Short mmCIF file of C-alpha atoms in Angstrom, two decimals:
data_model
loop_
_atom_site.label_atom_id
_atom_site.label_comp_id
_atom_site.label_asym_id
_atom_site.label_seq_id
_atom_site.Cartn_x
_atom_site.Cartn_y
_atom_site.Cartn_z
CA ALA A 12 0.23 -0.25 0.36
CA GLY A 13 2.75 2.42 0.57
CA THR A 14 4.94 1.67 -2.54
CA LEU A 15 1.23 2.76 -4.32
CA LEU A 16 1.09 5.26 -2.34
CA VAL A 17 4.68 6.76 -3.21
CA LEU A 18 3.54 6.04 -7.19
CA ILE A 19 0.56 7.81 -6.96
CA ASN A 20 1.83 10.94 -5.42
CA SER A 21 4.63 10.89 -7.27
CA ALA A 22 2.21 11.15 -10.64
CA ARG A 23 0.39 14.29 -9.25
CA GLU A 24 3.87 16.16 -8.69
CA ASP A 25 4.22 14.95 -12.20
CA ALA A 26 0.79 15.92 -13.14
CA SER A 27 1.40 19.05 -10.91
CA LEU A 28 5.16 19.94 -12.34
CA GLN A 29 3.17 19.99 -16.21
CA GLY A 30 0.04 21.74 -15.48
CA VAL A 31 -2.14 19.13 -16.34
CA GLY A 32 -4.50 16.69 -15.02
CA LEU A 33 -3.43 13.47 -13.47
CA GLY A 34 -3.18 10.96 -16.05
CA LEU A 35 -2.07 8.02 -17.85
CA GLU A 36 1.27 10.04 -18.99
CA SER A 37 1.52 11.22 -15.42
CA PHE A 38 2.76 6.98 -14.54
CA GLU A 39 4.11 6.33 -17.65
CA ARG A 40 6.54 9.74 -16.98
CA VAL A 41 7.21 8.29 -13.53
CA LEU A 42 8.10 4.85 -14.23
CA ALA A 43 10.37 5.83 -17.27
CA SER A 44 12.62 7.18 -14.40
CA SER A 45 15.19 5.22 -12.02
CA PHE A 46 12.78 6.31 -8.73
CA GLY A 47 9.90 4.86 -10.38
CA GLN A 48 11.55 2.20 -11.62
CA TRP A 49 12.58 1.06 -8.76
CA GLN A 50 9.50 1.22 -6.73
CA ALA A 51 7.98 -0.21 -9.18
CA LEU A 52 10.40 -3.07 -8.05
CA ARG A 53 9.01 -3.55 -5.33
CA LEU A 54 5.91 -4.29 -5.96
CA PRO A 55 6.22 -8.43 -7.08
CA LEU A 56 9.17 -8.47 -4.12
CA ILE A 57 6.34 -7.91 -1.48
CA VAL A 58 4.31 -10.31 -3.21
CA ALA A 59 6.32 -13.40 -3.67
CA MET A 60 7.79 -12.47 0.16
CA GLY A 61 3.68 -12.72 1.46
CA ILE A 62 3.70 -15.90 -0.30
CA LEU A 63 6.98 -17.75 1.43
CA LEU A 64 5.53 -16.30 4.60
CA LEU A 65 1.98 -17.21 4.59
CA GLY A 66 1.04 -20.13 7.05
CA ARG A 67 3.92 -20.02 7.95
CA ILE A 68 5.45 -17.73 10.42
CA ASN A 69 3.96 -18.66 13.17
CA SER A 70 4.97 -22.02 13.75
CA TRP A 71 8.47 -21.55 12.60
CA LEU A 72 8.58 -18.36 15.45
CA LEU A 73 8.14 -22.16 18.15
CA ALA A 74 9.93 -24.31 16.29
CA GLY A 75 12.16 -26.68 18.70
CA ALA A 76 10.54 -24.70 21.80
CA GLY A 77 8.42 -28.67 22.48
CA THR A 78 6.22 -27.95 19.67
CA GLY A 79 7.13 -30.56 17.49
CA GLU A 80 7.48 -28.08 14.08
CA ALA A 81 10.30 -28.20 12.28
CA PRO A 82 12.03 -25.17 11.36
CA ALA A 83 12.37 -23.50 8.12
CA PRO A 84 14.23 -24.92 5.59
CA ARG A 85 17.65 -23.64 4.25
CA ARG A 86 15.96 -23.41 0.90
CA TRP A 87 13.54 -21.03 2.26
CA TRP A 88 15.82 -18.88 3.88
CA ALA A 89 17.80 -18.55 0.73
CA ALA A 90 15.01 -17.26 -1.11
CA TRP A 91 13.77 -14.76 1.16
CA PHE A 92 17.32 -13.72 1.92
CA VAL A 93 17.17 -12.72 -1.79
CA LEU A 94 13.74 -11.50 -2.02
CA SER A 95 14.40 -9.47 1.37
CA ALA A 96 17.85 -8.02 0.23
CA THR A 97 16.27 -7.14 -2.98
CA LEU A 98 13.89 -5.51 -1.57
CA LEU A 99 15.89 -3.32 0.73
CA LEU A 100 18.53 -1.94 -1.96
CA THR A 101 15.22 -0.76 -3.74
CA ILE A 102 15.39 1.90 -0.88
CA PRO A 103 18.37 3.54 -1.28
CA PHE A 104 18.62 3.32 -5.14
CA SER A 105 15.38 5.39 -5.48
CA GLY A 106 16.13 7.67 -1.93
CA HIS A 107 18.88 10.16 -1.37
CA ALA A 108 21.91 7.60 -1.68
CA GLY A 109 21.28 6.57 -5.27
CA ALA A 110 21.57 10.79 -6.29
CA HIS A 111 24.70 11.07 -4.26
CA ASP A 112 28.13 12.01 -6.01
CA LEU A 113 29.47 9.00 -4.41
CA ARG A 114 27.36 6.82 -4.90
CA THR A 115 28.69 3.19 -4.05
CA THR A 116 29.55 4.25 -0.93
CA ALA A 117 26.33 6.14 -0.12
CA VAL A 118 24.30 2.74 -1.49
CA VAL A 119 26.48 0.48 0.27
CA ASN A 120 26.23 2.38 3.50
CA ASP A 121 22.09 3.09 3.52
CA PHE A 122 22.05 -0.28 2.21
CA SER A 123 23.66 -1.50 5.73
CA HIS A 124 22.34 0.58 7.79
CA LEU A 125 18.97 0.00 6.99
CA GLY A 126 19.44 -3.94 7.18
CA PHE A 127 20.80 -3.91 10.96
CA GLY A 128 18.55 -1.56 11.89
CA ALA A 129 15.31 -4.08 9.98
CA THR A 130 17.68 -6.46 12.11
CA TRP A 131 16.92 -4.87 15.19
CA ILE A 132 13.50 -4.09 15.35
CA THR A 133 11.90 -7.00 13.57
CA GLY A 134 13.34 -9.02 17.08
CA ILE A 135 12.44 -6.36 19.22
CA VAL A 136 8.64 -7.12 17.62
CA ALA A 137 9.26 -11.36 17.70
CA LEU A 138 10.65 -10.62 21.55
CA SER A 139 8.15 -8.63 23.14
CA TYR A 140 4.35 -9.69 21.07
CA LEU A 141 4.57 -12.69 17.98
CA LEU A 142 6.86 -15.21 20.48
CA PRO A 143 4.96 -14.68 23.86
CA GLY A 144 1.94 -14.54 22.08
CA GLY A 145 2.44 -17.12 20.10
CA TRP A 146 3.37 -19.21 23.38
CA ARG A 147 0.01 -17.92 24.95
CA ARG A 148 -2.08 -19.61 22.68
CA ARG A 149 -0.99 -22.86 23.55
CA GLY A 150 -2.87 -21.52 26.60
CA GLU A 151 0.26 -20.87 28.78
CA ASP A 152 2.56 -17.96 29.64
CA LEU A 153 5.92 -18.09 28.57
CA PRO A 154 8.42 -19.98 30.51
CA LEU A 155 11.65 -18.68 31.61
CA SER A 156 13.11 -21.80 29.57
CA LEU A 157 12.48 -20.49 26.66
CA LEU A 158 12.63 -16.57 27.40
CA ALA A 159 15.83 -16.48 29.18
CA PRO A 160 17.91 -18.05 26.64
CA THR A 161 16.23 -15.93 23.24
CA VAL A 162 17.03 -13.01 25.29
CA ASP A 163 20.25 -13.87 25.31
CA ARG A 164 21.13 -14.78 21.57
CA PHE A 165 18.56 -11.84 20.93
CA SER A 166 20.98 -9.27 23.09
CA ARG A 167 24.25 -10.12 21.34
CA VAL A 168 22.22 -10.07 17.36
CA ALA A 169 20.94 -6.59 18.80
CA PHE A 170 24.33 -4.93 20.11
CA TRP A 171 25.82 -5.94 16.78
CA SER A 172 23.35 -4.41 15.22
CA MET A 173 22.90 -1.15 17.09
CA THR A 174 26.26 -0.51 16.69
CA VAL A 175 26.36 -1.21 12.34
CA VAL A 176 23.83 1.26 12.46
CA VAL A 177 25.52 4.00 14.71
CA VAL A 178 27.98 3.96 13.13
CA THR A 179 26.82 3.74 9.43
CA GLY A 180 24.65 6.41 10.44
CA THR A 181 27.52 8.39 11.67
CA ILE A 182 28.81 7.71 7.70
CA ASN A 183 25.52 8.93 6.14
CA THR A 184 25.70 12.45 8.31
CA LEU A 185 28.72 13.07 6.37
CA LEU A 186 27.76 12.18 3.12
CA HIS A 187 24.39 13.86 3.23
CA VAL A 188 24.91 16.67 6.27
CA GLY A 189 28.55 17.69 5.74
CA GLY A 190 29.03 19.82 8.58
CA TRP A 191 28.05 21.50 11.57
CA SER A 192 26.83 24.24 10.79
CA PRO A 193 23.26 22.21 7.91
CA LEU A 194 22.94 19.88 11.25
CA PHE A 195 21.70 23.00 13.11
CA ASP A 196 20.30 25.49 10.51
CA THR A 197 18.46 23.20 8.07
CA GLY A 198 15.14 21.49 8.53
CA TYR A 199 16.98 18.04 7.36
CA GLY A 200 19.67 18.84 10.09
CA LYS A 201 16.97 19.54 12.60
CA THR A 202 15.09 16.28 11.66
CA LEU A 203 18.66 13.75 12.28
CA LEU A 204 19.07 15.41 15.70
CA VAL A 205 15.34 14.57 16.56
CA LYS A 206 16.37 10.65 15.08
CA LEU A 207 19.40 10.50 16.55
CA GLY A 208 18.21 11.66 20.52
CA VAL A 209 15.61 9.08 20.17
CA VAL A 210 18.39 6.57 18.89
CA THR A 211 20.09 7.57 22.10
CA LEU A 212 17.21 6.87 24.26
CA ILE A 213 16.81 3.16 22.28
CA LEU A 214 20.67 2.72 23.43
CA SER A 215 19.78 3.29 26.79
CA PHE A 216 17.03 0.84 27.24
CA GLY A 217 19.36 -1.46 25.01
CA ALA A 218 22.08 -1.30 27.36
CA VAL A 219 19.55 -2.37 30.78
CA ASN A 220 18.52 -5.01 28.48
CA HIS A 221 22.29 -6.45 27.32
CA PHE A 222 24.63 -6.01 30.47
CA ILE A 223 21.37 -6.18 33.31
CA LEU A 224 18.33 -7.87 32.36
CA ARG A 225 19.68 -10.76 30.60
CA ALA A 226 22.47 -11.42 33.64
CA ARG A 227 19.20 -11.32 35.78
CA LEU A 228 17.53 -13.88 33.26
CA ASN A 229 20.13 -16.27 33.43
CA GLU A 230 20.97 -15.86 37.21
CA ALA A 231 17.03 -17.15 37.75
CA LEU A 232 17.36 -19.97 35.27
CA LYS A 233 20.09 -21.70 37.34
CA GLU A 234 18.20 -21.07 40.53
CA SER A 235 15.03 -23.00 38.93
CA GLY A 236 12.98 -20.00 40.80
CA PRO A 237 10.77 -16.77 39.08
CA SER A 238 11.76 -13.60 37.77
CA LYS A 239 10.38 -10.47 38.58
CA HIS A 240 13.45 -9.67 35.43
CA ALA A 241 10.73 -10.67 33.09
CA ALA A 242 8.25 -8.17 33.60
CA ILE A 243 10.71 -5.42 34.04
CA LEU A 244 12.72 -6.64 30.28
CA ARG A 245 9.07 -7.20 28.93
CA ARG A 246 8.53 -3.35 29.39
CA ASN A 247 11.41 -2.11 28.01
CA VAL A 248 11.15 -3.81 24.93
CA LYS A 249 7.55 -2.84 24.44
CA THR A 250 9.18 0.43 25.05
CA GLU A 251 11.87 -0.10 22.73
CA LEU A 252 9.46 -0.80 19.73
CA LEU A 253 7.41 2.49 20.36
CA LEU A 254 11.02 4.30 20.41
CA GLY A 255 11.75 2.51 16.78
CA PHE A 256 8.59 3.55 15.54
CA ALA A 257 9.47 6.81 16.56
CA VAL A 258 13.28 6.36 13.96
CA ILE A 259 11.33 5.27 11.46
CA GLY A 260 8.53 8.37 11.52
CA THR A 261 11.34 10.74 11.63
CA THR A 262 13.79 8.62 9.03
CA SER A 263 10.32 9.30 6.58
CA LEU A 264 10.74 12.48 7.41
CA LEU A 265 14.11 12.32 6.56
CA VAL A 266 13.61 10.85 2.92
CA GLY A 267 11.22 13.46 1.73
CA THR A 268 13.16 16.72 2.80
CA ALA A 269 16.29 17.53 0.98
CA PRO A 270 20.14 17.08 2.40
CA PRO A 271 22.00 19.82 3.17
CA ALA A 272 24.57 18.25 0.89
#
């Protein structure tokens, strides 16, 4: 739906620039551009990914956790990786990175930034909603024996994902802002500062989860006792998820704003 709205909005802008009403010619001009072609490529990729996901995500999310379900085969993951990587590439190629003088550097950096950011926020969604929700459908709360190792594994993924996001985000700032003055004096720079503030909050919650709550949950698991830290963790990851949506919101504003560099 988002991709269709982008194409429709682009056609409306084209019609406005041409001084004519919205018609087939405007869509043809948009689809003849590099931007329109990369956006249009998203549609068959999304349909293919939807077919791969259909009816699989709930069973495979809990695979190996006492459900008797087999994990997804490697050929499924290979197909998913190719489709998702291509879908992800359509964003930098149709955005600011694709128009940069250092195009290859900007595209590779933006692709890495988006990929690791997506890995982090998808893990947060799984940890806060999908995993406990799938388990409760069995009539039980998520046990500590599953929560503790899941948090332990994801915290490592999240740590390195956010590390890459911070590094690539810094490079993006250098590529698209170019200096201290535009960071504070332009709309793009001010929006980026808001995004950086939200990311700093995310990092603080992530640090608590990684360095404190993870250890507390593992200790409770070894002692085979209940842990109050599970509730704290759930609250933290839900807060992280809300902050992640705020980052996506500010990023969408950046995408629609011309960078000063």
